[in-house]
CSV table of N, CA and C in Angstrom, one decimal:
chain,number,residue,atom,x,y,z
B,1,MET,N,74.9,85.3,69.1
B,1,MET,CA,74.8,85.7,70.4
B,1,MET,C,74.5,84.3,71.0
B,2,SER,N,75.6,84.0,72.1
B,2,SER,CA,75.5,82.8,72.8
B,2,SER,C,74.3,82.6,73.7
B,3,ILE,N,74.2,81.6,74.2
B,3,ILE,CA,72.8,80.9,75.1
B,3,ILE,C,73.2,81.7,76.3
B,4,ASN,N,74.5,81.7,77.0
B,4,ASN,CA,74.3,82.3,78.2
B,4,ASN,C,74.5,83.9,78.0
B,5,ASP,N,74.6,84.4,76.6
B,5,ASP,CA,74.3,85.7,76.6
B,5,ASP,C,72.7,86.1,76.7
B,6,GLN,N,72.1,85.2,76.0
B,6,GLN,CA,70.6,85.3,76.2
B,6,GLN,C,70.0,85.1,77.4
B,7,LYS,N,70.6,84.1,78.1
B,7,LYS,CA,70.0,83.9,79.3
B,7,LYS,C,70.2,85.3,80.5
B,8,THR,N,71.4,85.8,80.2
B,8,THR,CA,71.6,87.1,81.0
B,8,THR,C,70.7,88.3,80.6
B,9,LEU,N,70.4,88.4,79.0
B,9,LEU,CA,69.7,89.2,78.7
B,9,LEU,C,68.0,89.0,79.4
B,10,ARG,N,67.7,87.7,79.2
B,10,ARG,CA,66.4,87.5,79.9
B,10,ARG,C,66.3,87.6,81.4
B,11,ARG,N,67.2,87.6,81.9
B,11,ARG,CA,67.2,87.7,83.5
B,11,ARG,C,67.3,89.0,83.7
B,12,LYS,N,68.1,90.0,82.9
B,12,LYS,CA,68.0,91.4,83.2
B,12,LYS,C,66.7,92.2,82.6
B,13,PHE,N,66.1,91.9,81.6
B,13,PHE,CA,65.0,92.2,81.2
B,13,PHE,C,63.6,91.6,82.0
B,14,LEU,N,63.6,90.6,82.3
B,14,LEU,CA,62.6,90.0,83.2
B,14,LEU,C,62.6,90.2,84.5
B,15,LEU,N,63.7,90.6,85.2
B,15,LEU,CA,63.9,90.7,86.9
B,15,LEU,C,63.7,92.4,87.1
B,16,ALA,N,64.5,93.2,86.3
B,16,ALA,CA,64.0,94.6,86.7
B,16,ALA,C,62.7,95.0,86.7
B,17,PRO,N,61.9,94.9,85.8
B,17,PRO,CA,60.4,95.4,85.7
B,17,PRO,C,59.8,94.7,86.9
B,18,ALA,N,60.0,93.4,87.3
B,18,ALA,CA,59.4,93.0,88.7
B,18,ALA,C,59.6,93.5,89.7
B,19,ALA,N,61.0,93.9,90.0
B,19,ALA,CA,61.5,94.5,91.1
B,19,ALA,C,60.9,95.9,91.1
B,20,THR,N,60.8,96.7,90.1
B,20,THR,CA,60.0,98.2,90.1
B,20,THR,C,58.5,97.8,90.3
B,21,ALA,N,58.0,96.7,89.7
B,21,ALA,CA,56.5,96.7,90.0
B,21,ALA,C,56.1,96.5,91.7
B,22,SER,N,57.1,95.5,92.3
B,22,SER,CA,56.8,95.5,93.7
B,22,SER,C,57.1,96.6,94.5
B,23,LEU,N,58.0,97.3,94.0
B,23,LEU,CA,58.4,98.9,94.8
B,23,LEU,C,57.1,99.5,94.6
B,24,LEU,N,56.6,99.5,93.4
B,24,LEU,CA,55.6,100.5,93.2
B,24,LEU,C,54.1,100.1,94.0
B,25,LEU,N,54.2,98.7,94.1
B,25,LEU,CA,53.0,98.0,94.9
B,25,LEU,C,53.0,98.5,96.4
B,26,LEU,N,54.4,98.3,96.8
B,26,LEU,CA,54.5,98.7,97.9
B,26,LEU,C,54.2,100.1,98.7
B,27,ALA,N,54.6,100.9,97.5
B,27,ALA,CA,54.3,102.6,97.7
B,27,ALA,C,52.7,102.8,97.4
B,28,ALA,N,52.0,102.0,96.9
B,28,ALA,CA,50.8,102.4,96.6
B,28,ALA,C,50.0,101.6,97.8
B,29,CYS,N,50.3,100.8,98.5
B,29,CYS,CA,49.7,100.2,99.7
B,29,CYS,C,50.3,100.9,100.9
B,30,GLY,N,51.0,101.9,100.4
B,30,GLY,CA,51.2,102.9,102.1
B,30,GLY,C,52.3,102.2,102.7
B,31,GLN,N,53.2,101.0,102.3
B,31,GLN,CA,54.1,100.5,103.1
B,31,GLN,C,55.3,101.1,102.6
B,32,SER,N,56.0,101.2,103.9
B,32,SER,CA,57.3,101.8,104.2
B,32,SER,C,58.2,101.0,103.3
B,33,GLU,N,59.2,101.6,102.4
B,33,GLU,CA,60.3,101.1,101.8
B,33,GLU,C,61.4,100.5,102.7
B,34,SER,N,61.5,100.9,104.0
B,34,SER,CA,62.5,100.6,104.8
B,34,SER,C,61.8,100.0,105.9
B,35,PRO,N,62.6,99.1,106.9
B,35,PRO,CA,62.0,98.2,107.8
B,35,PRO,C,61.9,99.4,108.9
B,36,GLU,N,61.0,99.1,109.7
B,36,GLU,CA,60.7,99.4,111.1
B,36,GLU,C,62.1,100.0,111.7
B,37,PRO,N,62.5,101.4,112.5
B,37,PRO,CA,63.6,101.4,113.0
B,37,PRO,C,64.1,100.3,114.1
B,38,ASP,N,63.2,99.7,114.6
B,38,ASP,CA,63.5,98.6,116.0
B,38,ASP,C,63.4,97.3,115.3
B,39,ALA,N,62.9,97.2,114.2
B,39,ALA,CA,63.1,95.8,113.5
B,39,ALA,C,64.3,95.4,113.0
B,40,PRO,N,64.9,93.9,113.3
B,40,PRO,CA,65.9,93.7,112.8
B,40,PRO,C,66.1,93.5,111.3
B,41,GLU,N,67.3,93.8,110.7
B,41,GLU,CA,67.3,93.6,109.4
B,41,GLU,C,67.7,92.4,109.0
B,42,THR,N,66.9,91.9,107.9
B,42,THR,CA,67.4,90.4,107.6
B,42,THR,C,67.9,90.5,106.3
B,43,GLU,N,68.4,89.3,105.8
B,43,GLU,CA,68.6,89.3,104.3
B,43,GLU,C,67.8,89.8,103.3
B,44,GLU,N,66.4,89.6,103.2
B,44,GLU,CA,65.5,89.8,102.4
B,44,GLU,C,65.3,91.4,102.4
B,45,THR,N,65.2,91.9,103.7
B,45,THR,CA,65.2,93.5,103.7
B,45,THR,C,66.5,94.0,103.1
B,46,GLU,N,67.4,93.5,103.3
B,46,GLU,CA,68.8,94.0,102.6
B,46,GLU,C,68.9,94.1,101.3
B,47,ALA,N,68.3,93.0,100.7
B,47,ALA,CA,68.1,92.7,99.2
B,47,ALA,C,67.2,93.8,98.4
B,48,VAL,N,66.1,93.9,99.2
B,48,VAL,CA,65.3,94.9,98.8
B,48,VAL,C,65.8,96.4,98.5
B,49,GLN,N,66.3,96.8,99.9
B,49,GLN,CA,66.9,98.0,99.9
B,49,GLN,C,68.2,98.3,98.9
B,50,SER,N,68.8,96.9,98.5
B,50,SER,CA,69.9,97.1,97.5
B,50,SER,C,69.3,97.5,96.2
B,51,GLU,N,68.2,96.3,95.8
B,51,GLU,CA,67.6,96.7,94.8
B,51,GLU,C,67.0,98.1,94.5
B,52,GLU,N,66.4,98.8,95.5
B,52,GLU,CA,66.0,100.1,95.7
B,52,GLU,C,66.9,100.9,95.1
B,53,THR,N,68.3,100.8,95.8
B,53,THR,CA,69.4,101.7,95.5
B,53,THR,C,69.9,101.7,94.2
B,54,ASP,N,69.9,100.6,93.5
B,54,ASP,CA,70.1,99.9,92.3
B,54,ASP,C,69.4,100.5,91.3
B,55,ALA,N,68.2,100.3,91.6
B,55,ALA,CA,67.0,100.6,90.5
B,55,ALA,C,67.3,101.8,89.6
B,56,GLY,N,67.7,102.9,89.8
B,56,GLY,CA,67.7,104.0,88.7
B,56,GLY,C,69.3,104.1,88.4
B,57,ALA,N,70.2,103.1,88.9
B,57,ALA,CA,71.7,103.4,88.5
B,57,ALA,C,72.1,102.6,87.0
B,58,PRO,N,72.7,102.9,86.3
B,58,PRO,CA,73.1,102.0,85.2
B,58,PRO,C,73.8,100.8,86.0
B,59,GLU,N,73.5,99.5,85.2
B,59,GLU,CA,74.1,98.3,85.8
B,59,GLU,C,75.5,98.4,85.3
B,60,ASP,N,76.6,97.9,86.1
B,60,ASP,CA,77.8,97.4,86.3
B,60,ASP,C,78.0,96.0,85.8
B,61,ALA,N,78.7,95.9,84.5
B,61,ALA,CA,79.2,94.6,84.2
B,61,ALA,C,79.7,93.5,85.1
B,62,THR,N,80.5,94.1,86.0
B,62,THR,CA,81.3,93.4,87.1
B,62,THR,C,80.2,93.0,88.3
B,63,ASP,N,79.2,93.9,88.6
B,63,ASP,CA,78.2,93.4,89.6
B,63,ASP,C,77.3,92.3,89.1
B,64,GLU,N,77.0,92.0,87.8
B,64,GLU,CA,76.4,91.2,87.2
B,64,GLU,C,77.0,89.8,87.3
B,65,GLU,N,78.5,90.0,86.7
B,65,GLU,CA,79.2,88.8,86.9
B,65,GLU,C,79.3,88.2,88.3
B,66,ASP,N,79.4,89.1,89.1
B,66,ASP,CA,79.4,88.8,90.5
B,66,ASP,C,78.2,88.1,91.2
B,67,ALA,N,77.3,88.8,90.6
B,67,ALA,CA,76.0,88.1,91.2
B,67,ALA,C,75.9,86.2,90.4
B,68,GLU,N,76.3,86.2,89.0
B,68,GLU,CA,76.3,85.2,88.6
B,68,GLU,C,77.3,84.0,89.3
B,69,ALA,N,78.5,84.3,89.7
B,69,ALA,CA,79.4,83.8,90.2
B,69,ALA,C,78.9,83.2,91.6
B,70,GLU,N,78.1,84.1,92.1
B,70,GLU,CA,77.4,83.6,93.6
B,70,GLU,C,76.3,82.7,93.6
B,71,ALA,N,75.8,82.7,92.2
B,71,ALA,CA,74.3,81.7,92.1
B,71,ALA,C,75.1,80.3,92.4
B,72,PRO,N,74.0,79.5,92.7
B,72,PRO,CA,74.3,78.0,92.8
B,72,PRO,C,74.5,77.7,91.5
B,73,GLU,N,75.4,76.5,91.3
B,73,GLU,CA,75.8,75.9,90.1
B,73,GLU,C,74.5,75.3,89.5
B,74,ASP,N,73.7,74.6,90.4
B,74,ASP,CA,72.5,73.9,89.7
B,74,ASP,C,71.4,74.8,89.3
B,75,ALA,N,71.6,76.3,89.2
B,75,ALA,CA,70.5,77.1,89.2
B,75,ALA,C,70.3,77.3,87.7
B,76,THR,N,69.2,77.0,87.1
B,76,THR,CA,68.9,77.3,85.6
B,76,THR,C,67.7,78.1,85.4
B,77,ASP,N,67.4,78.6,84.6
B,77,ASP,CA,66.3,79.1,84.1
B,77,ASP,C,65.3,78.4,83.7
B,78,ASP,N,64.1,78.8,84.2
B,78,ASP,CA,62.7,77.8,84.0
B,78,ASP,C,62.7,77.4,82.7
B,79,GLU,N,62.9,78.4,81.9
B,79,GLU,CA,62.9,77.9,80.4
B,79,GLU,C,63.7,76.9,79.9
B,80,ASP,N,65.1,76.8,80.4
B,80,ASP,CA,66.1,75.8,80.5
B,80,ASP,C,65.2,74.5,80.9
B,81,ALA,N,64.9,74.9,82.1
B,81,ALA,CA,64.4,73.4,82.8
B,81,ALA,C,63.2,72.8,81.9
B,82,GLU,N,62.4,73.6,81.3
B,82,GLU,CA,61.3,73.2,80.8
B,82,GLU,C,61.5,72.4,79.5
B,83,ALA,N,62.6,73.3,78.8
B,83,ALA,CA,63.3,72.6,77.5
B,83,ALA,C,63.8,71.5,77.6
B,84,GLY,N,64.5,71.2,78.8
B,84,GLY,CA,65.6,70.1,79.2
B,84,GLY,C,66.9,70.3,78.7
B,85,GLU,N,67.0,71.7,78.4
B,85,GLU,CA,68.8,72.0,77.8
B,85,GLU,C,69.3,72.1,79.0
B,86,SER,N,70.6,71.4,78.9
B,86,SER,CA,71.8,71.5,79.9
B,86,SER,C,72.3,73.0,80.0
B,87,ALA,N,72.8,73.1,81.1
B,87,ALA,CA,73.5,74.2,81.3
B,87,ALA,C,74.5,74.8,80.3
B,88,GLU,N,75.1,73.8,79.7
B,88,GLU,CA,76.5,74.1,78.9
B,88,GLU,C,75.6,74.6,77.6
B,89,GLY,N,74.6,74.1,77.5
B,89,GLY,CA,73.7,74.2,75.9
B,89,GLY,C,74.5,73.0,74.9
B,90,VAL,N,74.9,72.2,75.6
B,90,VAL,CA,75.3,70.8,74.8
B,90,VAL,C,74.4,69.8,75.2
B,91,LEU,N,73.8,69.3,73.9
B,91,LEU,CA,72.6,68.4,74.1
B,91,LEU,C,73.2,67.1,73.3
B,92,THR,N,72.3,65.8,73.9
B,92,THR,CA,72.4,64.7,73.0
B,92,THR,C,71.5,64.4,72.1
B,93,MET,N,71.6,63.4,71.3
B,93,MET,CA,70.8,63.0,70.2
B,93,MET,C,69.7,62.5,70.9
B,94,GLU,N,69.8,62.0,72.3
B,94,GLU,CA,68.5,61.1,73.1
B,94,GLU,C,67.8,62.6,73.5
B,95,GLU,N,68.2,63.7,73.8
B,95,GLU,CA,67.4,64.6,74.0
B,95,GLU,C,66.6,65.2,73.1
B,96,VAL,N,67.3,65.0,71.8
B,96,VAL,CA,66.6,66.0,70.8
B,96,VAL,C,65.6,64.7,70.4
B,97,GLU,N,66.0,63.5,70.2
B,97,GLU,CA,64.8,62.6,70.0
B,97,GLU,C,63.7,62.5,70.7
B,98,GLN,N,63.6,63.0,72.2
B,98,GLN,CA,62.4,63.0,72.9
B,98,GLN,C,61.4,64.2,72.5
B,99,ASN,N,62.0,65.2,71.7
B,99,ASN,CA,61.5,66.0,71.5
B,99,ASN,C,61.0,66.3,69.9
B,100,ASP,N,60.1,65.1,69.5
B,100,ASP,CA,59.7,64.7,68.5
B,100,ASP,C,58.4,65.1,68.2
B,101,SER,N,57.7,66.2,68.4
B,101,SER,CA,56.4,66.4,68.2
B,101,SER,C,56.0,67.9,68.1
B,102,PRO,N,54.9,68.3,67.4
B,102,PRO,CA,54.6,69.6,66.8
B,102,PRO,C,54.7,70.4,68.3
B,103,ASP,N,54.3,69.9,69.6
B,103,ASP,CA,54.7,70.7,70.9
B,103,ASP,C,55.8,71.0,71.2
B,104,SER,N,56.7,70.2,71.0
B,104,SER,CA,58.2,70.3,71.3
B,104,SER,C,59.1,69.7,69.9
B,105,CYS,N,59.4,70.6,69.2
B,105,CYS,CA,60.0,70.1,68.0
B,105,CYS,C,61.3,70.5,68.1
B,106,TRP,N,62.2,69.5,68.3
B,106,TRP,CA,63.8,70.1,68.0
B,106,TRP,C,64.3,69.1,66.9
B,107,THR,N,65.3,69.9,66.6
B,107,THR,CA,66.1,69.2,65.3
B,107,THR,C,67.4,69.3,65.3
B,108,VAL,N,68.4,68.6,64.4
B,108,VAL,CA,69.8,68.6,64.6
B,108,VAL,C,70.0,69.3,63.0
B,109,MET,N,71.1,69.8,63.0
B,109,MET,CA,71.5,70.3,61.3
B,109,MET,C,72.7,70.8,61.5
B,110,SER,N,74.0,70.0,61.2
B,110,SER,CA,75.4,70.2,61.1
B,110,SER,C,75.8,70.2,62.6
B,111,GLY,N,75.6,69.6,63.5
B,111,GLY,CA,75.9,69.7,64.9
B,111,GLY,C,75.2,70.6,65.7
B,112,THR,N,74.4,71.4,65.1
B,112,THR,CA,73.6,72.3,65.8
B,112,THR,C,72.3,72.0,66.3
B,113,VAL,N,71.7,72.2,67.4
B,113,VAL,CA,70.3,71.8,67.9
B,113,VAL,C,69.4,73.2,67.6
B,114,TYR,N,68.1,73.1,67.3
B,114,TYR,CA,67.3,73.9,67.2
B,114,TYR,C,66.1,73.4,67.6
B,115,ASP,N,65.4,74.5,68.3
B,115,ASP,CA,63.8,74.2,68.6
B,115,ASP,C,63.1,75.0,67.5
B,116,LEU,N,62.5,74.4,66.9
B,116,LEU,CA,61.4,74.6,65.9
B,116,LEU,C,60.0,74.8,66.1
B,117,THR,N,59.7,74.5,67.3
B,117,THR,CA,58.3,74.5,67.7
B,117,THR,C,57.6,75.7,67.4
B,118,ASP,N,58.1,76.8,67.6
B,118,ASP,CA,57.5,78.0,67.2
B,118,ASP,C,57.6,78.3,65.5
B,119,TRP,N,58.4,77.6,64.8
B,119,TRP,CA,58.3,78.1,63.4
B,119,TRP,C,57.3,77.1,62.8
B,120,ILE,N,56.9,76.0,63.4
B,120,ILE,CA,56.3,75.0,62.4
B,120,ILE,C,55.2,75.3,61.8
B,121,ASP,N,54.4,76.4,62.4
B,121,ASP,CA,52.9,77.0,61.8
B,121,ASP,C,53.5,78.2,60.9
B,122,GLN,N,54.5,78.5,60.9
B,122,GLN,CA,55.0,79.7,60.2
B,122,GLN,C,55.8,79.2,58.8
B,123,HIS,N,56.1,78.3,58.7
B,123,HIS,CA,56.6,77.7,57.5
B,123,HIS,C,55.9,77.7,56.3
B,124,PRO,N,56.7,78.2,55.4
B,124,PRO,CA,56.0,78.6,54.0
B,124,PRO,C,55.5,77.5,53.3
B,125,GLY,N,56.5,76.3,53.6
B,125,GLY,CA,55.9,75.0,52.9
B,125,GLY,C,55.0,74.5,53.6
B,126,GLY,N,54.6,74.9,54.7
B,126,GLY,CA,53.6,74.1,55.5
B,126,GLY,C,54.0,73.3,56.7
B,127,ALA,N,53.4,73.2,57.6
B,127,ALA,CA,53.5,72.6,58.9
B,127,ALA,C,54.1,71.4,58.7
B,128,ASP,N,53.7,70.4,58.0
B,128,ASP,CA,54.1,69.0,57.8
B,128,ASP,C,55.4,68.9,57.4
B,129,ARG,N,55.9,69.9,56.7
B,129,ARG,CA,57.3,69.9,56.3
B,129,ARG,C,58.3,69.9,57.5
B,130,ILE,N,57.9,70.6,58.4
B,130,ILE,CA,58.8,70.7,59.6
B,130,ILE,C,58.4,69.4,60.7
B,131,GLU,N,57.1,69.2,60.9
B,131,GLU,CA,56.6,68.3,61.7
B,131,GLU,C,57.4,67.0,61.3
B,132,GLY,N,57.7,66.6,60.3
B,132,GLY,CA,58.4,65.2,59.8
B,132,GLY,C,60.1,65.2,60.1
B,133,LEU,N,60.3,66.7,60.9
B,133,LEU,CA,61.9,66.5,61.0
B,133,LEU,C,62.2,66.8,62.7
B,134,CYS,N,60.9,66.8,63.3
B,134,CYS,CA,60.9,66.7,64.7
B,134,CYS,C,61.7,65.4,65.3
B,135,GLY,N,62.8,65.8,66.1
B,135,GLY,CA,63.4,64.6,67.0
B,135,GLY,C,64.5,63.9,66.1
B,136,THR,N,64.8,64.6,64.9
B,136,THR,CA,65.6,63.8,63.8
B,136,THR,C,67.1,64.7,63.7
B,137,ASP,N,68.0,64.2,62.9
B,137,ASP,CA,68.8,64.8,62.2
B,137,ASP,C,68.4,65.3,60.7
B,138,ALA,N,68.2,66.4,60.6
B,138,ALA,CA,67.5,66.9,59.4
B,138,ALA,C,68.3,67.6,58.5
B,139,ALA,N,69.8,67.4,58.5
B,139,ALA,CA,70.4,68.0,57.6
B,139,ALA,C,70.4,67.5,56.3
B,140,ALA,N,70.4,66.3,55.9
B,140,ALA,CA,70.0,65.9,54.5
B,140,ALA,C,69.0,66.7,54.0
B,141,ALA,N,67.7,66.3,54.9
B,141,ALA,CA,66.3,67.0,54.2
B,141,ALA,C,66.5,68.2,53.9
B,142,PHE,N,67.3,68.9,55.0
B,142,PHE,CA,67.1,70.4,54.9
B,142,PHE,C,68.1,70.9,53.5
B,143,GLU,N,69.3,70.3,53.4
B,143,GLU,CA,70.2,70.4,52.3
B,143,GLU,C,69.4,70.1,51.0
B,144,ALA,N,68.8,69.2,50.8
B,144,ALA,CA,68.2,68.7,49.6
B,144,ALA,C,66.9,69.7,49.2
B,145,GLN,N,66.4,70.3,50.3
B,145,GLN,CA,65.0,71.3,49.9
B,145,GLN,C,65.9,72.5,49.9
B,146,HIS,N,66.9,72.9,50.7
B,146,HIS,CA,67.0,74.5,50.8
B,146,HIS,C,68.7,74.8,50.5
B,147,GLY,N,69.2,73.7,49.8
B,147,GLY,CA,70.8,73.7,49.7
B,147,GLY,C,71.3,75.0,48.9
B,148,ASP,N,70.6,75.5,47.9
B,148,ASP,CA,71.1,76.5,47.2
B,148,ASP,C,70.3,78.0,47.7
B,149,GLN,N,69.8,77.9,48.6
B,149,GLN,CA,69.2,79.0,49.2
B,149,GLN,C,69.8,79.8,50.3
B,150,ASP,N,70.0,80.9,50.4
B,150,ASP,CA,70.5,81.6,51.8
B,150,ASP,C,69.8,81.9,52.6
B,151,GLY,N,68.5,82.3,52.2
B,151,GLY,CA,67.4,82.8,53.3
B,151,GLY,C,67.2,81.8,54.5
B,152,PRO,N,66.6,80.7,53.9
B,152,PRO,CA,66.3,79.5,55.1
B,152,PRO,C,67.2,79.4,56.2
B,153,GLU,N,68.6,79.3,55.7
B,153,GLU,CA,69.8,78.9,56.7
B,153,GLU,C,70.0,80.1,57.6
B,154,GLY,N,69.8,81.4,57.1
B,154,GLY,CA,69.9,82.6,58.1
B,154,GLY,C,68.6,82.8,58.9
B,155,GLN,N,67.6,82.2,58.6
B,155,GLN,CA,66.2,82.2,59.5
B,155,GLN,C,66.5,80.9,60.9
B,156,LEU,N,67.1,80.2,60.4
B,156,LEU,CA,67.6,79.0,61.8
B,156,LEU,C,68.4,79.8,62.8
B,157,ALA,N,69.2,80.8,62.6
B,157,ALA,CA,69.9,81.2,63.9
B,157,ALA,C,69.0,81.6,65.1
B,158,GLU,N,67.7,82.1,64.9
B,158,GLU,CA,67.0,82.5,65.9
B,158,GLU,C,66.4,81.2,66.7
B,159,PHE,N,66.5,80.1,66.2
B,159,PHE,CA,65.8,78.9,67.0
B,159,PHE,C,66.9,77.9,67.5
B,160,GLU,N,68.1,78.2,67.3
B,160,GLU,CA,69.4,77.7,67.9
B,160,GLU,C,69.1,77.6,69.4
B,161,ILE,N,69.5,76.5,69.9
B,161,ILE,CA,69.5,76.1,71.3
B,161,ILE,C,70.6,75.6,72.0
B,162,GLY,N,71.4,75.0,71.1
B,162,GLY,CA,72.5,74.5,71.6
B,162,GLY,C,73.4,73.8,70.7
B,163,THR,N,74.2,72.8,71.0
B,163,THR,CA,75.1,72.1,70.0
B,163,THR,C,75.0,70.5,70.5
B,164,LEU,N,75.2,69.7,69.4
B,164,LEU,CA,75.2,68.6,69.7
B,164,LEU,C,76.3,67.8,70.5
B,165,ALA,N,76.0,67.2,71.3
B,165,ALA,CA,77.2,66.4,71.8
B,165,ALA,C,77.8,65.1,71.0
B,166,ASP,N,79.1,64.9,71.2
B,166,ASP,CA,79.8,64.3,70.4
B,166,ASP,C,79.6,62.9,70.6
């Protein structure tokens, strides 16, 4: 699954419950779902009405693509901004080297960048084995330790955050 697909899924599953919760809160407080008849419509009220109309309907892929196309080019997910990940998912070795601690542990293997921060405490060989790889190209160390094993390489896929810039 590509990074863009993951971003789309995050948006889809994070925004829908928030919109539903907002509507439920308005209903519980006795607020009308539509503006007062003599109140001028604003972009905000139009957006709320649009969300209400679409809330029960299945999403159309073209609507989602249109919404992404209308979004500003410099808009990124909060998680991406926190991680320092570029919009294209291409990261530099300098960015990797800046994430060299257990609090933010990125590593490179075979041109792919991984965020191992959540894996450090789960590693069967101990946290110190992963901490030593933070902020580095860990391909040689990984190959030396796990070269003949299939399991560890498969586990890495869920921690992939991008590719290394040439």
